[in-house]
Short mmCIF file of N, CA and C in Angstrom, two decimals:
data_model
loop_
_atom_site.label_atom_id
_atom_site.label_comp_id
_atom_site.label_asym_id
_atom_site.label_seq_id
_atom_site.Cartn_x
_atom_site.Cartn_y
_atom_site.Cartn_z
N MET A 1 -150.97 -7.21 240.61
CA MET A 1 -150.13 -6.90 239.47
C MET A 1 -148.96 -6.03 239.89
N ARG A 2 -149.27 -5.04 240.72
CA ARG A 2 -148.21 -4.15 241.18
C ARG A 2 -147.20 -4.93 242.04
N LYS A 3 -147.71 -5.86 242.86
CA LYS A 3 -146.85 -6.66 243.72
C LYS A 3 -145.91 -7.53 242.88
N LEU A 4 -146.40 -8.11 241.82
CA LEU A 4 -145.60 -8.92 240.93
C LEU A 4 -144.52 -8.07 240.23
N PHE A 5 -144.89 -6.87 239.83
CA PHE A 5 -143.95 -5.96 239.18
C PHE A 5 -142.81 -5.60 240.13
N LEU A 6 -143.12 -5.26 241.39
CA LEU A 6 -142.10 -4.91 242.37
C LEU A 6 -141.19 -6.09 242.68
N SER A 7 -141.77 -7.27 242.73
CA SER A 7 -140.98 -8.48 242.99
C SER A 7 -139.98 -8.71 241.85
N ASN A 8 -140.46 -8.57 240.62
CA ASN A 8 -139.58 -8.74 239.46
C ASN A 8 -138.49 -7.66 239.42
N CYS A 9 -138.82 -6.45 239.83
CA CYS A 9 -137.82 -5.37 239.87
C CYS A 9 -136.74 -5.68 240.89
N ARG A 10 -137.13 -6.20 242.05
CA ARG A 10 -136.15 -6.55 243.09
C ARG A 10 -135.22 -7.67 242.60
N ILE A 11 -135.81 -8.66 241.96
CA ILE A 11 -135.00 -9.77 241.43
C ILE A 11 -134.05 -9.25 240.37
N GLY A 12 -134.55 -8.40 239.48
CA GLY A 12 -133.72 -7.82 238.42
C GLY A 12 -132.60 -6.97 239.01
N LEU A 13 -132.91 -6.20 240.06
CA LEU A 13 -131.91 -5.36 240.71
C LEU A 13 -130.83 -6.22 241.36
N ARG A 14 -131.23 -7.32 241.98
CA ARG A 14 -130.25 -8.23 242.61
C ARG A 14 -129.32 -8.83 241.54
N HIS A 15 -129.88 -9.23 240.41
CA HIS A 15 -129.06 -9.79 239.33
C HIS A 15 -128.10 -8.72 238.78
N LEU A 16 -128.59 -7.52 238.66
CA LEU A 16 -127.76 -6.42 238.16
C LEU A 16 -126.61 -6.13 239.13
N LEU A 17 -126.89 -6.09 240.43
CA LEU A 17 -125.85 -5.86 241.43
C LEU A 17 -124.84 -7.01 241.45
N ALA A 18 -125.33 -8.24 241.34
CA ALA A 18 -124.43 -9.39 241.31
C ALA A 18 -123.51 -9.34 240.09
N ALA A 19 -124.08 -8.98 238.94
CA ALA A 19 -123.28 -8.87 237.72
C ALA A 19 -122.25 -7.76 237.85
N ALA A 20 -122.64 -6.63 238.43
CA ALA A 20 -121.70 -5.52 238.62
C ALA A 20 -120.56 -5.93 239.55
N ALA A 21 -120.88 -6.69 240.59
CA ALA A 21 -119.85 -7.15 241.52
C ALA A 21 -118.87 -8.09 240.81
N LEU A 22 -119.39 -8.99 239.98
CA LEU A 22 -118.52 -9.91 239.24
C LEU A 22 -117.63 -9.17 238.27
N VAL A 23 -118.18 -8.19 237.57
CA VAL A 23 -117.39 -7.40 236.63
C VAL A 23 -116.30 -6.65 237.39
N SER A 24 -116.65 -6.09 238.53
CA SER A 24 -115.69 -5.37 239.34
C SER A 24 -114.54 -6.27 239.78
N LEU A 25 -114.88 -7.47 240.24
CA LEU A 25 -113.85 -8.42 240.65
C LEU A 25 -112.98 -8.84 239.47
N ALA A 26 -113.58 -9.08 238.35
CA ALA A 26 -112.85 -9.53 237.17
C ALA A 26 -111.90 -8.45 236.68
N THR A 27 -112.34 -7.20 236.62
CA THR A 27 -111.47 -6.13 236.12
C THR A 27 -110.39 -5.77 237.11
N SER A 28 -110.63 -5.90 238.39
CA SER A 28 -109.58 -5.58 239.36
C SER A 28 -108.52 -6.67 239.39
N ALA A 29 -108.86 -7.88 239.03
CA ALA A 29 -107.88 -8.97 239.03
C ALA A 29 -107.00 -8.94 237.79
N VAL A 30 -107.46 -8.36 236.70
CA VAL A 30 -106.71 -8.38 235.46
C VAL A 30 -105.40 -7.59 235.55
N PRO A 31 -105.38 -6.33 236.06
CA PRO A 31 -104.12 -5.62 236.08
C PRO A 31 -103.04 -6.30 236.92
N SER A 32 -103.39 -6.83 238.07
CA SER A 32 -102.37 -7.48 238.89
C SER A 32 -101.88 -8.76 238.22
N ALA A 33 -102.78 -9.48 237.58
CA ALA A 33 -102.36 -10.69 236.87
C ALA A 33 -101.46 -10.31 235.71
N HIS A 34 -101.80 -9.24 235.01
CA HIS A 34 -100.98 -8.80 233.88
C HIS A 34 -99.61 -8.34 234.36
N ALA A 35 -99.57 -7.59 235.46
CA ALA A 35 -98.29 -7.10 235.98
C ALA A 35 -97.40 -8.26 236.40
N SER A 36 -97.98 -9.30 236.94
CA SER A 36 -97.16 -10.43 237.36
C SER A 36 -96.69 -11.25 236.17
N ASP A 37 -97.31 -11.08 235.03
CA ASP A 37 -96.89 -11.78 233.82
C ASP A 37 -95.68 -11.13 233.15
N LEU A 38 -95.34 -9.92 233.55
CA LEU A 38 -94.22 -9.20 232.94
C LEU A 38 -92.89 -9.76 233.44
N THR A 39 -91.94 -9.84 232.54
CA THR A 39 -90.58 -10.21 232.94
C THR A 39 -89.94 -9.01 233.63
N ALA A 40 -88.81 -9.23 234.25
CA ALA A 40 -88.10 -8.13 234.91
C ALA A 40 -87.70 -7.07 233.88
N ALA A 41 -87.26 -7.50 232.70
CA ALA A 41 -86.89 -6.54 231.65
C ALA A 41 -88.09 -5.71 231.20
N GLU A 42 -89.25 -6.34 231.08
CA GLU A 42 -90.46 -5.60 230.69
C GLU A 42 -90.89 -4.63 231.79
N GLN A 43 -90.76 -5.05 233.04
CA GLN A 43 -91.08 -4.15 234.15
C GLN A 43 -90.13 -2.95 234.15
N CYS A 44 -88.85 -3.21 233.87
CA CYS A 44 -87.88 -2.13 233.76
C CYS A 44 -88.25 -1.20 232.60
N ASP A 45 -88.63 -1.77 231.46
CA ASP A 45 -89.08 -0.97 230.32
C ASP A 45 -90.26 -0.08 230.70
N ARG A 46 -91.21 -0.66 231.42
CA ARG A 46 -92.41 0.06 231.82
C ARG A 46 -92.09 1.20 232.78
N GLU A 47 -91.12 1.00 233.64
CA GLU A 47 -90.83 1.97 234.69
C GLU A 47 -89.77 3.00 234.32
N ALA A 48 -88.93 2.71 233.31
CA ALA A 48 -87.79 3.60 233.08
C ALA A 48 -87.46 3.86 231.61
N GLY A 49 -88.33 3.51 230.67
CA GLY A 49 -88.04 3.74 229.26
C GLY A 49 -88.04 5.23 228.92
N SER A 50 -86.94 5.72 228.38
CA SER A 50 -86.79 7.14 228.07
C SER A 50 -87.57 7.55 226.83
N GLU A 51 -88.12 8.75 226.88
CA GLU A 51 -88.86 9.26 225.73
C GLU A 51 -87.94 9.55 224.54
N PHE A 52 -86.64 9.68 224.80
CA PHE A 52 -85.68 9.98 223.73
C PHE A 52 -85.00 8.73 223.18
N ASP A 53 -85.36 7.58 223.70
CA ASP A 53 -84.71 6.33 223.32
C ASP A 53 -85.45 5.66 222.18
N LEU A 54 -84.83 5.66 221.00
CA LEU A 54 -85.46 5.00 219.84
C LEU A 54 -85.47 3.49 219.99
N GLU A 55 -84.67 2.96 220.92
CA GLU A 55 -84.57 1.52 221.12
C GLU A 55 -85.48 1.02 222.24
N ARG A 56 -86.24 1.92 222.88
CA ARG A 56 -87.05 1.49 224.02
C ARG A 56 -88.20 0.60 223.57
N ASN A 57 -88.72 -0.16 224.50
CA ASN A 57 -89.85 -1.05 224.26
C ASN A 57 -91.11 -0.20 224.12
N ARG A 58 -91.64 -0.12 222.93
CA ARG A 58 -92.80 0.75 222.66
C ARG A 58 -94.12 0.16 223.13
N ALA A 59 -94.08 -1.01 223.74
CA ALA A 59 -95.30 -1.57 224.33
C ALA A 59 -95.72 -0.78 225.57
N PHE A 60 -94.78 0.04 226.08
CA PHE A 60 -95.05 0.83 227.28
C PHE A 60 -94.82 2.30 226.96
N PRO A 61 -95.59 3.18 227.61
CA PRO A 61 -95.36 4.61 227.37
C PRO A 61 -94.00 5.04 227.94
N ALA A 62 -93.44 6.07 227.36
CA ALA A 62 -92.15 6.60 227.82
C ALA A 62 -92.32 7.22 229.21
N VAL A 63 -91.22 7.22 229.95
CA VAL A 63 -91.22 7.77 231.30
C VAL A 63 -90.19 8.90 231.36
N ALA A 64 -90.66 10.10 231.68
CA ALA A 64 -89.74 11.23 231.85
C ALA A 64 -88.89 10.99 233.10
N MET A 65 -87.71 11.53 233.11
CA MET A 65 -86.78 11.32 234.23
C MET A 65 -87.43 11.66 235.57
N GLN A 66 -88.13 12.77 235.65
CA GLN A 66 -88.74 13.18 236.92
C GLN A 66 -89.92 12.30 237.31
N ASP A 67 -90.43 11.50 236.39
CA ASP A 67 -91.57 10.63 236.69
C ASP A 67 -91.17 9.20 237.05
N ILE A 68 -89.87 8.91 237.06
CA ILE A 68 -89.42 7.57 237.41
C ILE A 68 -89.75 7.31 238.88
N ARG A 69 -90.47 6.21 239.12
CA ARG A 69 -90.76 5.79 240.50
C ARG A 69 -89.56 4.98 240.96
N ILE A 70 -88.69 5.60 241.72
CA ILE A 70 -87.37 5.05 242.02
C ILE A 70 -87.43 3.65 242.60
N GLY A 71 -88.23 3.42 243.63
CA GLY A 71 -88.26 2.11 244.28
C GLY A 71 -88.64 0.99 243.34
N VAL A 72 -89.73 1.17 242.63
CA VAL A 72 -90.23 0.14 241.71
C VAL A 72 -89.26 -0.04 240.55
N ALA A 73 -88.82 1.07 239.97
CA ALA A 73 -87.93 1.01 238.80
C ALA A 73 -86.57 0.41 239.17
N LEU A 74 -86.05 0.79 240.32
CA LEU A 74 -84.74 0.29 240.73
C LEU A 74 -84.78 -1.21 240.95
N SER A 75 -85.84 -1.67 241.58
CA SER A 75 -85.98 -3.12 241.81
C SER A 75 -86.08 -3.88 240.49
N ALA A 76 -86.94 -3.41 239.60
CA ALA A 76 -87.14 -4.10 238.32
C ALA A 76 -85.89 -4.05 237.44
N CYS A 77 -85.27 -2.89 237.36
CA CYS A 77 -84.12 -2.74 236.47
C CYS A 77 -82.89 -3.47 237.01
N ARG A 78 -82.72 -3.49 238.33
CA ARG A 78 -81.59 -4.26 238.90
C ARG A 78 -81.78 -5.75 238.64
N GLU A 79 -83.03 -6.22 238.81
CA GLU A 79 -83.29 -7.64 238.55
C GLU A 79 -83.03 -7.96 237.08
N ALA A 80 -83.51 -7.12 236.19
CA ALA A 80 -83.29 -7.33 234.75
C ALA A 80 -81.80 -7.27 234.41
N TYR A 81 -81.09 -6.35 235.01
CA TYR A 81 -79.64 -6.22 234.80
C TYR A 81 -78.93 -7.49 235.27
N ASN A 82 -79.31 -8.00 236.43
CA ASN A 82 -78.69 -9.21 236.96
C ASN A 82 -79.01 -10.44 236.11
N GLN A 83 -80.12 -10.38 235.35
CA GLN A 83 -80.48 -11.47 234.45
C GLN A 83 -79.88 -11.25 233.07
N ASP A 84 -78.88 -10.35 232.98
CA ASP A 84 -78.21 -10.04 231.72
C ASP A 84 -79.19 -9.45 230.71
N GLY A 85 -79.82 -8.34 231.11
CA GLY A 85 -80.85 -7.70 230.31
C GLY A 85 -80.39 -6.99 229.06
N GLY A 86 -79.11 -6.81 228.86
CA GLY A 86 -78.63 -6.17 227.64
C GLY A 86 -78.48 -4.67 227.77
N ALA A 87 -78.07 -4.04 226.68
CA ALA A 87 -77.71 -2.63 226.66
C ALA A 87 -78.88 -1.72 227.03
N ARG A 88 -80.08 -2.02 226.55
CA ARG A 88 -81.24 -1.17 226.88
C ARG A 88 -81.53 -1.20 228.37
N THR A 89 -81.47 -2.38 228.97
CA THR A 89 -81.69 -2.49 230.41
C THR A 89 -80.58 -1.78 231.17
N GLN A 90 -79.35 -1.89 230.70
CA GLN A 90 -78.24 -1.18 231.34
C GLN A 90 -78.48 0.32 231.31
N PHE A 91 -78.90 0.83 230.16
CA PHE A 91 -79.17 2.26 230.04
C PHE A 91 -80.28 2.68 231.00
N GLN A 92 -81.34 1.90 231.05
CA GLN A 92 -82.47 2.25 231.92
C GLN A 92 -82.08 2.19 233.39
N LEU A 93 -81.28 1.20 233.78
CA LEU A 93 -80.80 1.13 235.15
C LEU A 93 -79.94 2.35 235.47
N ALA A 94 -79.10 2.76 234.52
CA ALA A 94 -78.27 3.96 234.73
C ALA A 94 -79.15 5.19 234.94
N ARG A 95 -80.25 5.30 234.19
CA ARG A 95 -81.18 6.43 234.38
C ARG A 95 -81.78 6.41 235.78
N VAL A 96 -82.22 5.24 236.22
CA VAL A 96 -82.84 5.12 237.53
C VAL A 96 -81.83 5.44 238.63
N LEU A 97 -80.62 4.91 238.50
CA LEU A 97 -79.59 5.19 239.50
C LEU A 97 -79.26 6.68 239.55
N ASP A 98 -79.21 7.32 238.39
CA ASP A 98 -78.97 8.76 238.34
C ASP A 98 -80.09 9.51 239.05
N ARG A 99 -81.31 9.11 238.78
CA ARG A 99 -82.49 9.74 239.42
C ARG A 99 -82.46 9.53 240.93
N ALA A 100 -81.93 8.38 241.36
CA ALA A 100 -81.86 8.06 242.79
C ALA A 100 -80.66 8.72 243.46
N GLY A 101 -79.84 9.43 242.70
CA GLY A 101 -78.69 10.12 243.27
C GLY A 101 -77.45 9.26 243.39
N GLN A 102 -77.45 8.09 242.81
CA GLN A 102 -76.30 7.18 242.86
C GLN A 102 -75.45 7.40 241.61
N LYS A 103 -74.77 8.54 241.56
CA LYS A 103 -74.08 8.99 240.35
C LYS A 103 -72.95 8.08 239.91
N LEU A 104 -72.11 7.61 240.83
CA LEU A 104 -70.97 6.78 240.44
C LEU A 104 -71.42 5.47 239.80
N GLN A 105 -72.39 4.81 240.42
CA GLN A 105 -72.93 3.57 239.84
C GLN A 105 -73.59 3.85 238.50
N SER A 106 -74.30 4.96 238.43
CA SER A 106 -74.97 5.33 237.19
C SER A 106 -73.98 5.49 236.04
N VAL A 107 -72.89 6.18 236.29
CA VAL A 107 -71.88 6.41 235.24
C VAL A 107 -71.24 5.08 234.82
N ARG A 108 -70.94 4.22 235.78
CA ARG A 108 -70.32 2.93 235.47
C ARG A 108 -71.23 2.10 234.57
N ILE A 109 -72.51 2.05 234.89
CA ILE A 109 -73.45 1.24 234.10
C ILE A 109 -73.77 1.93 232.77
N LEU A 110 -73.79 3.25 232.77
CA LEU A 110 -73.98 3.99 231.51
C LEU A 110 -72.84 3.68 230.55
N ALA A 111 -71.61 3.59 231.07
CA ALA A 111 -70.46 3.24 230.23
C ALA A 111 -70.62 1.84 229.65
N GLU A 112 -71.14 0.90 230.45
CA GLU A 112 -71.40 -0.46 229.95
C GLU A 112 -72.39 -0.43 228.80
N ALA A 113 -73.49 0.32 228.99
CA ALA A 113 -74.52 0.39 227.95
C ALA A 113 -73.96 1.02 226.68
N ALA A 114 -73.13 2.04 226.83
CA ALA A 114 -72.51 2.68 225.67
C ALA A 114 -71.57 1.71 224.95
N GLU A 115 -70.77 0.99 225.71
CA GLU A 115 -69.86 0.01 225.11
C GLU A 115 -70.63 -1.11 224.41
N ASN A 116 -71.81 -1.43 224.92
CA ASN A 116 -72.61 -2.50 224.34
C ASN A 116 -73.50 -2.03 223.20
N GLY A 117 -73.34 -0.76 222.78
CA GLY A 117 -73.98 -0.30 221.56
C GLY A 117 -75.31 0.40 221.69
N HIS A 118 -75.72 0.79 222.89
CA HIS A 118 -76.99 1.52 223.03
C HIS A 118 -76.75 2.97 222.63
N ALA A 119 -77.43 3.44 221.59
CA ALA A 119 -77.15 4.75 220.99
C ALA A 119 -77.35 5.91 221.96
N LEU A 120 -78.45 5.95 222.69
CA LEU A 120 -78.67 7.07 223.61
C LEU A 120 -77.70 7.01 224.78
N ALA A 121 -77.31 5.82 225.20
CA ALA A 121 -76.29 5.70 226.24
C ALA A 121 -74.96 6.26 225.73
N MET A 122 -74.66 6.02 224.45
CA MET A 122 -73.43 6.56 223.87
C MET A 122 -73.42 8.08 223.93
N VAL A 123 -74.56 8.69 223.60
CA VAL A 123 -74.66 10.15 223.62
C VAL A 123 -74.50 10.66 225.05
N SER A 124 -75.20 10.05 225.99
CA SER A 124 -75.13 10.48 227.39
C SER A 124 -73.72 10.32 227.94
N TYR A 125 -73.10 9.20 227.64
CA TYR A 125 -71.74 8.96 228.12
C TYR A 125 -70.75 9.91 227.45
N ALA A 126 -70.94 10.16 226.17
CA ALA A 126 -70.08 11.11 225.46
C ALA A 126 -70.20 12.51 226.08
N ASP A 127 -71.41 12.89 226.48
CA ASP A 127 -71.59 14.18 227.15
C ASP A 127 -70.75 14.25 228.43
N LEU A 128 -70.76 13.16 229.20
CA LEU A 128 -69.96 13.11 230.44
C LEU A 128 -68.47 13.20 230.13
N LEU A 129 -68.04 12.46 229.10
CA LEU A 129 -66.63 12.50 228.72
C LEU A 129 -66.23 13.90 228.26
N ALA A 130 -67.07 14.55 227.51
CA ALA A 130 -66.78 15.90 227.04
C ALA A 130 -66.67 16.87 228.22
N GLU A 131 -67.56 16.72 229.21
CA GLU A 131 -67.50 17.57 230.40
C GLU A 131 -66.19 17.36 231.16
N ARG A 132 -65.66 16.15 231.12
CA ARG A 132 -64.40 15.83 231.80
C ARG A 132 -63.18 16.22 230.96
N GLY A 133 -63.40 16.68 229.74
CA GLY A 133 -62.30 17.13 228.90
C GLY A 133 -61.79 16.09 227.92
N ASP A 134 -62.39 14.91 227.88
CA ASP A 134 -61.95 13.86 226.96
C ASP A 134 -62.76 13.97 225.66
N ARG A 135 -62.44 14.99 224.89
CA ARG A 135 -63.21 15.30 223.69
C ARG A 135 -63.04 14.26 222.58
N ASP A 136 -61.87 13.65 222.48
CA ASP A 136 -61.65 12.64 221.43
C ASP A 136 -62.54 11.41 221.65
N SER A 137 -62.59 10.93 222.89
CA SER A 137 -63.45 9.78 223.20
C SER A 137 -64.92 10.15 223.02
N ALA A 138 -65.27 11.36 223.46
CA ALA A 138 -66.66 11.81 223.31
C ALA A 138 -67.04 11.84 221.83
N PHE A 139 -66.16 12.39 221.00
CA PHE A 139 -66.42 12.48 219.57
C PHE A 139 -66.62 11.09 218.97
N ALA A 140 -65.80 10.12 219.41
CA ALA A 140 -65.93 8.75 218.89
C ALA A 140 -67.29 8.16 219.26
N TYR A 141 -67.75 8.39 220.48
CA TYR A 141 -69.07 7.89 220.88
C TYR A 141 -70.18 8.59 220.10
N TYR A 142 -70.04 9.90 219.89
CA TYR A 142 -71.05 10.62 219.09
C TYR A 142 -71.12 10.04 217.68
N GLN A 143 -69.97 9.73 217.10
CA GLN A 143 -69.95 9.16 215.75
C GLN A 143 -70.66 7.81 215.72
N ARG A 144 -70.37 6.95 216.68
CA ARG A 144 -71.02 5.64 216.72
C ARG A 144 -72.53 5.77 216.89
N ALA A 145 -72.95 6.68 217.77
CA ALA A 145 -74.39 6.86 218.01
C ALA A 145 -75.07 7.45 216.78
N ALA A 146 -74.43 8.40 216.14
CA ALA A 146 -75.01 9.01 214.93
C ALA A 146 -75.13 7.97 213.82
N ALA A 147 -74.16 7.10 213.72
CA ALA A 147 -74.22 6.05 212.70
C ALA A 147 -75.39 5.10 212.95
N ARG A 148 -75.83 5.01 214.20
CA ARG A 148 -76.99 4.18 214.55
C ARG A 148 -78.30 4.94 214.39
N GLY A 149 -78.22 6.21 213.91
CA GLY A 149 -79.43 6.97 213.64
C GLY A 149 -79.86 7.90 214.75
N ASN A 150 -79.00 8.19 215.72
CA ASN A 150 -79.39 9.06 216.83
C ASN A 150 -79.22 10.52 216.42
N ALA A 151 -80.32 11.26 216.43
CA ALA A 151 -80.32 12.66 216.00
C ALA A 151 -79.55 13.56 216.96
N LEU A 152 -79.60 13.26 218.26
CA LEU A 152 -78.84 14.07 219.22
C LEU A 152 -77.34 14.00 218.91
N ALA A 153 -76.86 12.81 218.64
CA ALA A 153 -75.45 12.63 218.31
C ALA A 153 -75.10 13.35 217.01
N ALA A 154 -75.97 13.25 216.02
CA ALA A 154 -75.72 13.92 214.74
C ALA A 154 -75.62 15.43 214.94
N GLY A 155 -76.50 15.97 215.77
CA GLY A 155 -76.45 17.40 216.06
C GLY A 155 -75.17 17.81 216.77
N LYS A 156 -74.72 17.00 217.72
CA LYS A 156 -73.49 17.30 218.44
C LYS A 156 -72.28 17.19 217.52
N LEU A 157 -72.31 16.24 216.60
CA LEU A 157 -71.23 16.14 215.62
C LEU A 157 -71.21 17.36 214.71
N ALA A 158 -72.37 17.81 214.33
CA ALA A 158 -72.46 18.99 213.47
C ALA A 158 -71.85 20.19 214.17
N VAL A 159 -72.16 20.36 215.44
CA VAL A 159 -71.60 21.47 216.20
C VAL A 159 -70.09 21.31 216.32
N ALA A 160 -69.64 20.09 216.62
CA ALA A 160 -68.19 19.84 216.76
C ALA A 160 -67.47 20.11 215.44
N ASP A 161 -68.06 19.69 214.33
CA ASP A 161 -67.45 19.94 213.02
C ASP A 161 -67.36 21.43 212.75
N ARG A 162 -68.41 22.15 213.10
CA ARG A 162 -68.44 23.59 212.86
C ARG A 162 -67.38 24.30 213.70
N VAL A 163 -67.27 23.90 214.95
CA VAL A 163 -66.29 24.52 215.83
C VAL A 163 -64.87 24.21 215.37
N SER A 164 -64.64 22.92 215.03
CA SER A 164 -63.28 22.53 214.64
C SER A 164 -62.90 23.06 213.27
N ALA A 165 -63.83 23.13 212.36
CA ALA A 165 -63.53 23.59 211.00
C ALA A 165 -63.62 25.10 210.88
N GLY A 166 -64.33 25.74 211.81
CA GLY A 166 -64.47 27.18 211.75
C GLY A 166 -65.49 27.64 210.72
N THR A 167 -66.20 26.72 210.09
CA THR A 167 -67.21 27.08 209.10
C THR A 167 -68.46 26.24 209.37
N SER A 168 -69.53 26.62 208.73
CA SER A 168 -70.76 25.84 208.88
C SER A 168 -70.84 24.72 207.83
N ALA A 169 -69.90 24.70 206.87
CA ALA A 169 -69.95 23.67 205.83
C ALA A 169 -69.79 22.27 206.41
N GLY A 170 -68.87 22.11 207.34
CA GLY A 170 -68.67 20.81 207.97
C GLY A 170 -69.91 20.36 208.72
N ALA A 171 -70.57 21.28 209.36
CA ALA A 171 -71.79 20.95 210.11
C ALA A 171 -72.89 20.49 209.17
N VAL A 172 -73.02 21.17 208.06
CA VAL A 172 -74.06 20.80 207.10
C VAL A 172 -73.81 19.41 206.54
N LEU A 173 -72.55 19.13 206.19
CA LEU A 173 -72.22 17.81 205.65
C LEU A 173 -72.47 16.71 206.68
N THR A 174 -72.08 16.94 207.92
CA THR A 174 -72.29 15.95 208.97
C THR A 174 -73.78 15.71 209.19
N ALA A 175 -74.55 16.77 209.28
CA ALA A 175 -75.99 16.63 209.51
C ALA A 175 -76.64 15.90 208.34
N ARG A 176 -76.24 16.21 207.13
CA ARG A 176 -76.83 15.52 205.97
C ARG A 176 -76.49 14.04 205.96
N ARG A 177 -75.32 13.71 206.47
CA ARG A 177 -74.88 12.32 206.47
C ARG A 177 -75.67 11.48 207.47
N PHE A 178 -76.01 12.04 208.64
CA PHE A 178 -76.60 11.24 209.71
C PHE A 178 -78.10 11.44 209.90
N VAL A 179 -78.64 12.60 209.67
CA VAL A 179 -80.02 12.89 209.98
C VAL A 179 -81.02 12.08 209.14
N PRO A 180 -80.78 11.82 207.83
CA PRO A 180 -81.78 11.03 207.08
C PRO A 180 -82.02 9.65 207.70
N ALA A 181 -80.98 9.00 208.20
CA ALA A 181 -81.17 7.70 208.83
C ALA A 181 -82.04 7.84 210.07
N THR A 182 -81.86 8.91 210.80
CA THR A 182 -82.67 9.16 211.98
C THR A 182 -84.12 9.41 211.62
N ALA A 183 -84.34 10.21 210.59
CA ALA A 183 -85.71 10.52 210.17
C ALA A 183 -86.44 9.26 209.77
N ASP A 184 -85.76 8.33 209.11
CA ASP A 184 -86.40 7.07 208.73
C ASP A 184 -86.79 6.25 209.96
N ARG A 185 -85.93 6.26 210.99
CA ARG A 185 -86.22 5.47 212.19
C ARG A 185 -87.34 6.06 213.01
N LEU A 186 -87.58 7.37 212.89
CA LEU A 186 -88.63 8.02 213.66
C LEU A 186 -90.02 7.79 213.08
N ARG A 187 -90.10 7.36 211.87
CA ARG A 187 -91.41 7.16 211.23
C ARG A 187 -92.09 5.94 211.74
#
């Protein structure tokens, strides 16, 4: 009886180990198969989507600038850009290029994304223009971005209104005009 019990235990253990091996193989194959199913634009979204970007692909978690894996992100975002990935891809490629230290290329592509209507790109590009002293162009980009519901742009407009008007009344009016649209988009 004891011999039969030990024999059945060994057989059961072998089946259990075989099942565990199959499960291990199946689960290790799924992530690589899933990764290969992603388009270049989706890979770019996964590797470089900004936490401040209301337009980012929410199927993937946001990536902080310091967490961008430059090699992987640069490859994916360049491929997506070359496939005409649109304003979001342009913005993400600009982020990756900036992180990689390629500032001139980053600014050029950031300008493309801003011109193509990406709200956070507009804010980032407007910041660069303001630093260079082109406040009128910067203000125009802030206005366009705020109209698209970007809270950063609305805040910068409020500050600009306050500085130019010399009172806080202009800032309050600007913030009231743009922030409700942003609050709705954040929900």
